[in-house]
mmCIF file of C-alpha atoms in Angstrom:
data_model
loop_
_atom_site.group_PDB
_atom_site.id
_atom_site.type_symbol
_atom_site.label_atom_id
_atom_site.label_comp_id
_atom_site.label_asym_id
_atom_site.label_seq_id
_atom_site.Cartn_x
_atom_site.Cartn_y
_atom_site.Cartn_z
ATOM 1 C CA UNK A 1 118.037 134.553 96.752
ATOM 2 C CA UNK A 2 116.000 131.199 97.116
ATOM 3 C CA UNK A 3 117.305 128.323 98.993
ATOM 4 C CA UNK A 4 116.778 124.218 98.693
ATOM 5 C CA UNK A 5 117.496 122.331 101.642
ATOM 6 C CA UNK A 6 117.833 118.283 101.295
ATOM 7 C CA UNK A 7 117.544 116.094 104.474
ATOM 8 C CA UNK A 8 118.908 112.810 104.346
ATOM 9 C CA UNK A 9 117.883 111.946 107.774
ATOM 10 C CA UNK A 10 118.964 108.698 110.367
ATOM 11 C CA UNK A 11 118.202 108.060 113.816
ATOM 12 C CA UNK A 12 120.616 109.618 115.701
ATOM 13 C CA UNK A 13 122.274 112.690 113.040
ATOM 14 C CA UNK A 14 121.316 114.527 109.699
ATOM 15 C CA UNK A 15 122.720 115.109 107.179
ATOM 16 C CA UNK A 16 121.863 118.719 105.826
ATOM 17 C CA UNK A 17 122.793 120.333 102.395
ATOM 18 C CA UNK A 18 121.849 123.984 100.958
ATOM 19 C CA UNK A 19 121.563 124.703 97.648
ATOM 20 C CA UNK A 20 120.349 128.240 94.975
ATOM 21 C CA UNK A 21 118.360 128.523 92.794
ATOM 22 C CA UNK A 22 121.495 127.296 89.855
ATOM 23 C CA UNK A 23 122.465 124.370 92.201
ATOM 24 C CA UNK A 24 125.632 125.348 93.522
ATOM 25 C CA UNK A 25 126.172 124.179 97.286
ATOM 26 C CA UNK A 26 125.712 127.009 99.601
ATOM 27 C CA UNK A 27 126.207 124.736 103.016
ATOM 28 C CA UNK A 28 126.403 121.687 104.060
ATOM 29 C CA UNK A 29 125.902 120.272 107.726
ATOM 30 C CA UNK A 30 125.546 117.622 110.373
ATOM 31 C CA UNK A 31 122.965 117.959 113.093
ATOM 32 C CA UNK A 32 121.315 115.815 115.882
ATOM 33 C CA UNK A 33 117.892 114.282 114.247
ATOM 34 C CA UNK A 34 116.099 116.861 116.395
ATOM 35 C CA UNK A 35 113.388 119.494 114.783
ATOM 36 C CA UNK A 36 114.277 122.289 116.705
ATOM 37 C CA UNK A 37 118.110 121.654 116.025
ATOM 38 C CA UNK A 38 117.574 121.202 112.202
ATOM 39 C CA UNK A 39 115.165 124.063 111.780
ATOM 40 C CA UNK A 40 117.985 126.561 113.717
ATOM 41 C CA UNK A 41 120.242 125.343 111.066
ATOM 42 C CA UNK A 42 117.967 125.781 108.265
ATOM 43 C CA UNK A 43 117.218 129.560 109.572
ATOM 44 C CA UNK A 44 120.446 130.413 110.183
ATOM 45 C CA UNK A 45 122.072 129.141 106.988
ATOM 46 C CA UNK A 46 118.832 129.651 104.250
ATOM 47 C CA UNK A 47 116.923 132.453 105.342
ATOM 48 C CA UNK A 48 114.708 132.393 102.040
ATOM 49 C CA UNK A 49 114.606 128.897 101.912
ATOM 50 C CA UNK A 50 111.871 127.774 99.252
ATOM 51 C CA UNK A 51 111.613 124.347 99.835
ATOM 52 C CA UNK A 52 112.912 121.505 102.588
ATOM 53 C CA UNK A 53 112.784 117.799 101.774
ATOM 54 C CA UNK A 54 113.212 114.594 102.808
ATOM 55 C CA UNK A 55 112.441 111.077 102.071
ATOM 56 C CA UNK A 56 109.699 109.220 103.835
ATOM 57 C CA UNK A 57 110.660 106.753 106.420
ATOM 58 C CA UNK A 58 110.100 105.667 109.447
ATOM 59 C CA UNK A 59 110.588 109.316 111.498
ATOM 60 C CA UNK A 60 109.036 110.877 108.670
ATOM 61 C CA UNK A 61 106.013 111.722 110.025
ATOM 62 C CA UNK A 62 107.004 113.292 113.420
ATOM 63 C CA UNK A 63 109.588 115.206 111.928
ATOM 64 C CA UNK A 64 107.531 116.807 109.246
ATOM 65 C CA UNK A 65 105.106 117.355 111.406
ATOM 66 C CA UNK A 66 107.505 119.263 113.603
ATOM 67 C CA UNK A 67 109.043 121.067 110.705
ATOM 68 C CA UNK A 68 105.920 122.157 109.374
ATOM 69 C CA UNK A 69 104.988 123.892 112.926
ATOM 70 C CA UNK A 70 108.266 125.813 113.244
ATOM 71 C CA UNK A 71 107.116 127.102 109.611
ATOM 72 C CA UNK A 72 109.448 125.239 107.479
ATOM 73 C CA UNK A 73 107.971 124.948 103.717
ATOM 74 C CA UNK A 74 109.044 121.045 104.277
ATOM 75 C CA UNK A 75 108.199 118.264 101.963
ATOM 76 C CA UNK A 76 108.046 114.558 102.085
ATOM 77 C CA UNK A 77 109.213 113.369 98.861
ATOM 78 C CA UNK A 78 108.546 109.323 97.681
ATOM 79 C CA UNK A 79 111.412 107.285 98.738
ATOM 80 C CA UNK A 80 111.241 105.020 95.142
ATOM 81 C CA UNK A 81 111.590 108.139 93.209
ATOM 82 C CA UNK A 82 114.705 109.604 95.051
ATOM 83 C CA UNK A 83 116.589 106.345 95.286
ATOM 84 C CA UNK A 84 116.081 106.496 91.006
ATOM 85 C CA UNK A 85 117.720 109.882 90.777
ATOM 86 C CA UNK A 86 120.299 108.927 94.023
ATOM 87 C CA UNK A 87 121.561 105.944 92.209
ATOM 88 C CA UNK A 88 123.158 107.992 89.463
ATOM 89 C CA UNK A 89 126.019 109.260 92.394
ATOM 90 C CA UNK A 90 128.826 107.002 92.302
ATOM 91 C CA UNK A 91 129.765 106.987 95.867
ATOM 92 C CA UNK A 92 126.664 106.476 98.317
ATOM 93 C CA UNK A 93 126.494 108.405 101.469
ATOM 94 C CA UNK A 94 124.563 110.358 103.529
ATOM 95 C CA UNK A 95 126.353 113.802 102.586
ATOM 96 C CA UNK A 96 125.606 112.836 98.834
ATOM 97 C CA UNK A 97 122.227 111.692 99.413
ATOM 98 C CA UNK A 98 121.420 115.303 100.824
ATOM 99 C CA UNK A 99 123.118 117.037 98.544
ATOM 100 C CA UNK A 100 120.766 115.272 95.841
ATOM 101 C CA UNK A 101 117.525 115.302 97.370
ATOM 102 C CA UNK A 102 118.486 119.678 97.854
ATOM 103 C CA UNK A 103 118.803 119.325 94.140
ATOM 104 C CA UNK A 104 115.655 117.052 93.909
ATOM 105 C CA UNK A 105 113.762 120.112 95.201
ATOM 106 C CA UNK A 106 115.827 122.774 93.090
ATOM 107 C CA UNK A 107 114.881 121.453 89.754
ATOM 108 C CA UNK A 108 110.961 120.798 91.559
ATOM 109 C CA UNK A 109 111.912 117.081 90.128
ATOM 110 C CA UNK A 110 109.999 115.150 92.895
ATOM 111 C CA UNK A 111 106.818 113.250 94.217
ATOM 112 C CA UNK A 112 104.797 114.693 97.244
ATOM 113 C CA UNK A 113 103.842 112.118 99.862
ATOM 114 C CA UNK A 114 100.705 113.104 101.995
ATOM 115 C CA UNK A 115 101.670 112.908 105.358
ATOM 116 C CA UNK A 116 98.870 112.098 107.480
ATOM 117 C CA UNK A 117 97.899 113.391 111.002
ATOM 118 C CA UNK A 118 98.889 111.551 114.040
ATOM 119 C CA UNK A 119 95.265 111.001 115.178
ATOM 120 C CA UNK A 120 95.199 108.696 111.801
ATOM 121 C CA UNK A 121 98.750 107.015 112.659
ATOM 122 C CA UNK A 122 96.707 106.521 116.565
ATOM 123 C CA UNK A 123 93.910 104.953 114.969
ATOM 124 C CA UNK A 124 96.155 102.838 112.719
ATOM 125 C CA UNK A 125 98.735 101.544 115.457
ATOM 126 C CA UNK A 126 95.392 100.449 117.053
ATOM 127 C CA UNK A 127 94.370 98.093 114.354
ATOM 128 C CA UNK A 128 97.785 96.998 113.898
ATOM 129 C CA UNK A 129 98.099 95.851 117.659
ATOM 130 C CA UNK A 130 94.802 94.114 117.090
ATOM 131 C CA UNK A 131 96.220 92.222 114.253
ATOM 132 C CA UNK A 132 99.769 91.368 115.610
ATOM 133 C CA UNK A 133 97.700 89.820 118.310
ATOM 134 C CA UNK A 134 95.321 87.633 116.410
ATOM 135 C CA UNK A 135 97.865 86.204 114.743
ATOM 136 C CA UNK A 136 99.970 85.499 117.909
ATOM 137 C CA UNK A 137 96.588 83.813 118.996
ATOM 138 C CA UNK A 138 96.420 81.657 115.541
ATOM 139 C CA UNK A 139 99.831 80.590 116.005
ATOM 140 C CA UNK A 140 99.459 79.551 119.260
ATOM 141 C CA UNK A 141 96.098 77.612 118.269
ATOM 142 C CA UNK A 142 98.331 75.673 115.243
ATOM 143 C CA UNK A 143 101.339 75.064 117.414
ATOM 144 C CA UNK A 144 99.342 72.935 120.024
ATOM 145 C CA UNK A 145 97.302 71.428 116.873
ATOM 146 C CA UNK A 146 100.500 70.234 116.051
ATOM 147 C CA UNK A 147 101.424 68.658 118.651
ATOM 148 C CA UNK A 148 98.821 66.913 119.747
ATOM 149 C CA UNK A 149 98.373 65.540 116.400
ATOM 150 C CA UNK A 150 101.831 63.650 116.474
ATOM 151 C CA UNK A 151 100.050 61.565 119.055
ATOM 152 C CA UNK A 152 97.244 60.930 116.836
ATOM 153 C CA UNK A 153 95.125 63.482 119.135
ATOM 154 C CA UNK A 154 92.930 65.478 116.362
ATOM 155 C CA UNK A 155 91.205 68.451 118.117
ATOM 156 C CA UNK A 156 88.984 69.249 114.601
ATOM 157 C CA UNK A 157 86.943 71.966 114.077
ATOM 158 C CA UNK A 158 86.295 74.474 117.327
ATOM 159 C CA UNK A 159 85.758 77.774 118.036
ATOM 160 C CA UNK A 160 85.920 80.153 120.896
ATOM 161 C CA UNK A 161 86.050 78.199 124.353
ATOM 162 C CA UNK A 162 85.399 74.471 122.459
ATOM 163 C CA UNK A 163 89.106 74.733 121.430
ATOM 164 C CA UNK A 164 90.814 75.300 124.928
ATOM 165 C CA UNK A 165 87.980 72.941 126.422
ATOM 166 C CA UNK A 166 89.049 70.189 124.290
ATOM 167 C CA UNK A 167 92.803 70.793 124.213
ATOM 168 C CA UNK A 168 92.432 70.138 127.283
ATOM 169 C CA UNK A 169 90.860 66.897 127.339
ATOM 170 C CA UNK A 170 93.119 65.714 124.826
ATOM 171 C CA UNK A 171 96.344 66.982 126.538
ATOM 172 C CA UNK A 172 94.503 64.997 129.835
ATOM 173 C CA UNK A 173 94.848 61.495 128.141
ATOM 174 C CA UNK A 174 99.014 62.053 127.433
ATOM 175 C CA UNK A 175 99.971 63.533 130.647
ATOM 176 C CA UNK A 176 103.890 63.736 128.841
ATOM 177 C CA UNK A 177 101.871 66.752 126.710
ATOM 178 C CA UNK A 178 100.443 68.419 129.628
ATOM 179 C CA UNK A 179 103.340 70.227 130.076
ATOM 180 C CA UNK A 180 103.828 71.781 126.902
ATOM 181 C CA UNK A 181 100.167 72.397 125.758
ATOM 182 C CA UNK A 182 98.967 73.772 129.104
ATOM 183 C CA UNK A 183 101.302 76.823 129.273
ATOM 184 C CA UNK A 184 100.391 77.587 125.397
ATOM 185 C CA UNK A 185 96.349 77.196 126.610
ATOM 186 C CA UNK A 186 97.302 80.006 129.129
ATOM 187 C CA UNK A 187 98.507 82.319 126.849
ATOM 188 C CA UNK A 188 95.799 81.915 124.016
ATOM 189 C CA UNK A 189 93.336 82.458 126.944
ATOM 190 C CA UNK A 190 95.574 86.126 127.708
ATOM 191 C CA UNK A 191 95.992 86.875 124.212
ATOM 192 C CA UNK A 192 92.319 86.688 123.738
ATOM 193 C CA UNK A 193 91.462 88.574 126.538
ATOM 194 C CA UNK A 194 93.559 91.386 124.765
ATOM 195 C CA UNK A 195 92.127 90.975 121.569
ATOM 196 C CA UNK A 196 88.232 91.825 123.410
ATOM 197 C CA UNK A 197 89.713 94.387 124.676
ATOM 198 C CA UNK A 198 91.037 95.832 121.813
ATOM 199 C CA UNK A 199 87.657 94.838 120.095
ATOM 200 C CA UNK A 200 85.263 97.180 122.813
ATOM 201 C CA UNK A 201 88.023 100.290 121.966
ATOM 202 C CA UNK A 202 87.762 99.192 118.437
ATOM 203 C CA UNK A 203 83.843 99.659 118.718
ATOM 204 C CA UNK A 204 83.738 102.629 120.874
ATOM 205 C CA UNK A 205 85.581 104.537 118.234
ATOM 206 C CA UNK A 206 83.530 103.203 115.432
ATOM 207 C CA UNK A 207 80.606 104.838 117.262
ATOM 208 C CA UNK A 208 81.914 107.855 118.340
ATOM 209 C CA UNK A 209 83.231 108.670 114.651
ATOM 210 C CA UNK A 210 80.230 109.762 112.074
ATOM 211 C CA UNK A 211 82.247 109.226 108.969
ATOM 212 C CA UNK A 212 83.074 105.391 110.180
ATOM 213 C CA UNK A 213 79.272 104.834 110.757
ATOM 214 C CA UNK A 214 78.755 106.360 107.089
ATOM 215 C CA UNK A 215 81.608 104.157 105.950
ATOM 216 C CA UNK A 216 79.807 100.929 107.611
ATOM 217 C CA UNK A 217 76.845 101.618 105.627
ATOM 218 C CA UNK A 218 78.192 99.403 102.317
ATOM 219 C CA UNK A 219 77.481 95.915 102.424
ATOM 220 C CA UNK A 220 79.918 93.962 104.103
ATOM 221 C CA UNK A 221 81.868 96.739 105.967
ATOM 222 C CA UNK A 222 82.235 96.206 109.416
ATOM 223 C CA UNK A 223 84.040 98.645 112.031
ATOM 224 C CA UNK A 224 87.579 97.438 111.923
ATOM 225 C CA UNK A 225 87.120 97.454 107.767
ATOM 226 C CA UNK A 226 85.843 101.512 108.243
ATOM 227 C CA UNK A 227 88.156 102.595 110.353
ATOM 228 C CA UNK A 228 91.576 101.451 108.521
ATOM 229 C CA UNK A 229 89.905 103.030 105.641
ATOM 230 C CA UNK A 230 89.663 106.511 107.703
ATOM 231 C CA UNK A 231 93.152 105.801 109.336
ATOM 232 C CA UNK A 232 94.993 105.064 105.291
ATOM 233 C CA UNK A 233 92.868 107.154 103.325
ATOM 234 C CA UNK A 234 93.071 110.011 106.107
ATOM 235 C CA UNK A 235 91.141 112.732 104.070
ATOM 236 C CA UNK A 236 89.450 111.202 101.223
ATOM 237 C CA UNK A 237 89.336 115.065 99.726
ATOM 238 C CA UNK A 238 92.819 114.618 97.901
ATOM 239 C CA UNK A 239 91.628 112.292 95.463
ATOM 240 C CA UNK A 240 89.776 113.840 92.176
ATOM 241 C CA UNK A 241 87.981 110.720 91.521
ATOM 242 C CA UNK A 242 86.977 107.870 93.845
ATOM 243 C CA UNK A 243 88.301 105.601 91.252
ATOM 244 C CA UNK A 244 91.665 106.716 91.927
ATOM 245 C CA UNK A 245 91.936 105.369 95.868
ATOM 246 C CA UNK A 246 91.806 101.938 93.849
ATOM 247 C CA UNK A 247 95.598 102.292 92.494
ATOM 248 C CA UNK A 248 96.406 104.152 95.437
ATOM 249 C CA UNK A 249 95.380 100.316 97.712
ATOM 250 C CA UNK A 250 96.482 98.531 95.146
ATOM 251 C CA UNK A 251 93.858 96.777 93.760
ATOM 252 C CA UNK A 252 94.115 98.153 90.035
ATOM 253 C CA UNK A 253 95.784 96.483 87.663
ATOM 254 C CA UNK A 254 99.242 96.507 86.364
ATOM 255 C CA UNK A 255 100.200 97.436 82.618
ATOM 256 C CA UNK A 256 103.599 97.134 80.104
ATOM 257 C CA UNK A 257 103.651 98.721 77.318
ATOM 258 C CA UNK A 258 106.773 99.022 75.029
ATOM 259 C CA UNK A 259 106.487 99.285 71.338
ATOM 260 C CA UNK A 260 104.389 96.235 70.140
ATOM 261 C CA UNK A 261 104.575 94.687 73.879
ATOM 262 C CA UNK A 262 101.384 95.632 75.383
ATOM 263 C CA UNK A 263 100.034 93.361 78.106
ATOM 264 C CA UNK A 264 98.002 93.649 82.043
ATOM 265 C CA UNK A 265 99.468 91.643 84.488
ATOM 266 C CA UNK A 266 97.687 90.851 88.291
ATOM 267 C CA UNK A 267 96.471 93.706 91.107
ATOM 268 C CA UNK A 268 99.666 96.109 91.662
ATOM 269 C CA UNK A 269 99.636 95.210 95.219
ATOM 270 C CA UNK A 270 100.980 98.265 95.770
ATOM 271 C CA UNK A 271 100.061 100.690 98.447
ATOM 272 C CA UNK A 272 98.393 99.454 102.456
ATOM 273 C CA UNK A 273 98.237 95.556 102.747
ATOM 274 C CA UNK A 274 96.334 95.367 106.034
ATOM 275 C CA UNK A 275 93.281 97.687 103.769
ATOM 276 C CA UNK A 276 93.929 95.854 101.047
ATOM 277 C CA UNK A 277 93.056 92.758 102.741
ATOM 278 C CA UNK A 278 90.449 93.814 104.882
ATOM 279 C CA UNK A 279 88.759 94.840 101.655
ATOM 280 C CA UNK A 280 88.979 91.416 100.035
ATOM 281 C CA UNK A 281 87.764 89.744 102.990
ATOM 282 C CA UNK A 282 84.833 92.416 103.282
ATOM 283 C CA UNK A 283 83.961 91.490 99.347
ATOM 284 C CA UNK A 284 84.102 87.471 99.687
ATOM 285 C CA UNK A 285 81.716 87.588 102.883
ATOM 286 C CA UNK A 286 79.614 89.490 101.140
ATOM 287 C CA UNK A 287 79.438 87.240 97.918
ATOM 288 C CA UNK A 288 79.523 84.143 99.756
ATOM 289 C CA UNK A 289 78.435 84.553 103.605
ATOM 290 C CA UNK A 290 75.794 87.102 103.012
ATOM 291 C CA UNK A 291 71.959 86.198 102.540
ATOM 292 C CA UNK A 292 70.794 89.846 101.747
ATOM 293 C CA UNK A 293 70.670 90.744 98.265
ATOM 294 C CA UNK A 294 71.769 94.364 97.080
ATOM 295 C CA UNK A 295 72.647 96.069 94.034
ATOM 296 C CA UNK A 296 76.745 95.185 94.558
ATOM 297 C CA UNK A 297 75.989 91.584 95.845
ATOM 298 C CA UNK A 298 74.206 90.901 92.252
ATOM 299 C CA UNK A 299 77.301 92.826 90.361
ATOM 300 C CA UNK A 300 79.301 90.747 92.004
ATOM 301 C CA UNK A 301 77.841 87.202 91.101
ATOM 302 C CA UNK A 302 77.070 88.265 88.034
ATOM 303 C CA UNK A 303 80.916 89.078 87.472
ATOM 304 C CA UNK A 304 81.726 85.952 88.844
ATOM 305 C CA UNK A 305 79.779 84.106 87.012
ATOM 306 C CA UNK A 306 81.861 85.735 83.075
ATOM 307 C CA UNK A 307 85.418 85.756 85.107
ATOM 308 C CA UNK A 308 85.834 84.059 88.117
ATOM 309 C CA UNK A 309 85.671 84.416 91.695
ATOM 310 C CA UNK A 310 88.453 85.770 92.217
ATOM 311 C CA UNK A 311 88.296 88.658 90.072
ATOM 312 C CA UNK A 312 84.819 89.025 91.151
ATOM 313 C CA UNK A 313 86.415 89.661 94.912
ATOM 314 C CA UNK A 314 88.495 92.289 93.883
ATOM 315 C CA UNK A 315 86.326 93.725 91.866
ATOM 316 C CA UNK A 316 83.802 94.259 94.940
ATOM 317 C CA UNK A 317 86.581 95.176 97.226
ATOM 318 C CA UNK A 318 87.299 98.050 94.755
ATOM 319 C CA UNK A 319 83.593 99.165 94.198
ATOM 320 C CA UNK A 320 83.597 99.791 97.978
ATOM 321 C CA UNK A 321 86.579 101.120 98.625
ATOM 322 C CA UNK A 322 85.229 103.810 95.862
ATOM 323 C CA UNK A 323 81.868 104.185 97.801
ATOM 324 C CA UNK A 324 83.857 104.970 101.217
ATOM 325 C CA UNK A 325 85.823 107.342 99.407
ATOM 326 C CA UNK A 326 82.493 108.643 97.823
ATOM 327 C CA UNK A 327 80.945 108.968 101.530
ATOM 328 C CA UNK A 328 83.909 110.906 102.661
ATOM 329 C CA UNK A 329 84.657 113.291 99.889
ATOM 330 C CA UNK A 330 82.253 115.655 99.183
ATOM 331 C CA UNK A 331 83.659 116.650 95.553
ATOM 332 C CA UNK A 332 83.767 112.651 94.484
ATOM 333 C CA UNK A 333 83.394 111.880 91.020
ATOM 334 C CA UNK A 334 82.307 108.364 89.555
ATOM 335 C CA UNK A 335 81.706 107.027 86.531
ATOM 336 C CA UNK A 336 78.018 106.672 85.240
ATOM 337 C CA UNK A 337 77.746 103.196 85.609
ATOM 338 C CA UNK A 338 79.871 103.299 89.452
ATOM 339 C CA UNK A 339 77.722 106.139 90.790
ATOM 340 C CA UNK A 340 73.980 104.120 89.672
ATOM 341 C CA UNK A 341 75.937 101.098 91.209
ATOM 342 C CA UNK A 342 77.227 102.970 94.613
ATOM 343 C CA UNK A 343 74.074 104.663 94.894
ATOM 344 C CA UNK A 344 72.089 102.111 95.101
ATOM 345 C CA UNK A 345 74.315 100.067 97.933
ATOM 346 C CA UNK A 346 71.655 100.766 100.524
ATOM 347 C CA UNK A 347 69.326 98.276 99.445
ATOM 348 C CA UNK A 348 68.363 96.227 101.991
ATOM 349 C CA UNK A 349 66.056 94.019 100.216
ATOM 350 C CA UNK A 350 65.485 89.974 100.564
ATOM 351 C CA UNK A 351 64.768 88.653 97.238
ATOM 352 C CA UNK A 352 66.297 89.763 94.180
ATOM 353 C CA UNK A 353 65.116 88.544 90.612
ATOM 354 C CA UNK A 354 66.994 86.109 89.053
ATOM 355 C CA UNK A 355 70.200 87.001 87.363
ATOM 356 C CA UNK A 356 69.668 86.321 83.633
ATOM 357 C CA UNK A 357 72.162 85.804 80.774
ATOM 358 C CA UNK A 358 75.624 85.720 82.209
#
């Protein structure tokens, strides 16, 4: 007879229920939040077990991954959709959360979550360090703009080394400021010697990775850009269409439709934020910043021109993210006017002709 086992899984125990195939409750359990301890349980208890879940979180990842090894047919199921069917239980706890995510995967009622490898979680703590740091550095940058300009001391515009240099001088002339704006110049100037740091690995691994070069190819996509593409997107195989990684970022639109209510809202937002943004940033350097024309730089203006800016951005930041997905996915499928537009990204060319009409 065919087993279910749910997993409603915390930090230190989980919670473990076994269901057949008609939903009755076979076993139920608490175990340390250990693989080797769950799967003993599972074996012992459902010997023809058919299918293990649990909800993605923030162990997720290592313990599916751990699962999966001891040859466990587990499955990460989308948090959203099991707290919908969860919420119908009157009483909340962990034994009835398991007990409803076994049934989850009895009645095959459930969304799959791709659980990437840990080489693309490596990659992907890596950028986020990188991040958390620059913004520790802007901070600190705004905090001593701040107070120097309570003093009337206005450091303006100033970049790299003219910033600290100037601080400096600035701080000199109120020696009651020294003291707070000299510590604060000592840690930018250690923050930033992180953040180059964390820009050579950054650049090592852009070079050492084939699909990232491929992926730096589009116009406007630097290394940092490629590789949080290869560390969200992880195997760009599983999508049918390169269209699709749009929704999946979350730069798609949303839609309501009920009866005669039909109407599309703003971008979902949905899915990674630090892609997402990287994207965006990618698109308006490349309509504003960049002096080389190419076939997306002219789609772009030309869109910007009939709806805005704005649009325009996103609009760009999707047509790339579909030719990354393109590069990396052998079986990627565009539309007619996409593909002539994606294939043609490699042009390298000065002048353009002049945009007529719109």
């Amino acid at each position: 007879m065919e087993h279910y086992v749910g997993l409603d899984v915390s930090l230190k125990l989980t919670a473990i229920c076994i269901v057949d195939r008609t939903g009755k409750i076979e076993r139920e359990g608490v175990v340390a939040s250990d693989p080797e301890t769950i799967a003993a349980f599972i074996k012992s208890h459902a010997p023809h077990v058919a299918r293990v879940g649990l909800e993605a979180g923030a162990t997720s990842t290592w313990l599916w991954t751990e699962l999966n090894k001891l040859g466990l047919p587990v499955i990460c199921i989308d948090a959203r959709h099991a707290k919908a069917a969860l919420k119908l239980q009157i009483n909340k706890s962990d034994r009835n959360d398991a007990v409803g995510i076994a049934r989850i995967m009895q009645c095959g009622w459930y969304k799959e979550i791709r659980v990437k490898d840990l080489d693309s979680h490596a990659i992907k703590a890596l950028l986020v360090s990188r991040a958390l740091l620059v913004k520790i550095k802007r901070d600190i940058e705004n905090q001593v703009r701040g107070l120097l300009k309570n003093l009337g001391l206005v450091i303006g515009q100033a970049k790299m080394n003219v910033f600290a240099v100037r601080a400096a001088e600035l701080a000199g002339a109120r020696p009651e400021l020294a003291g707070a704006v000299e510590p604060l110049l000592k840690a930018r100037e250690a923050v930033g010697r992180q953040i180059a740091d964390l820009d050579r690995k950054v650049m090592r691994l852009a070079r050492n990775v084939a699909q990232v070069r491929q992926f730096m190819t589009a116009p406007g996509i630097g290394p940092i850009t490629a590789l949080c593409f290869l560390a969200t997107i992880d195997d760009p195989t599983r999508f049918r269409r390169s269209r699709s990684v749009g929704a999946y970022v979350g730069l798609t639109t949303r839609r309501y439709a009920s009866g005669e209510t039909d109407w599309t809202g703003r971008i979902s937002k949905c899915g990674d934020k630090m892609l997402r943004t990287y994207l965006y940033e990618a698109a308006n350097v490349l309509l504003t910043r960049v002096a080389k024309w190419s076939a997306l730089k002219a789609w772009g203006i030309r869109l910007a021109k009939r709806s805005g800016l704005r649009k325009a951005k996103v609009a760009v930041a999707r047509s790339s993210l579909s030719f990354c997905t393109g590069c990396g996915s052998k079986a990627a499928n565009s539309s007619g006017h996409q593909r002539r537009l994606l294939i043609s990204l490699h042009s390298r060319t000065t002048e353009f002709p002049p945009i007529r009409g719109n």
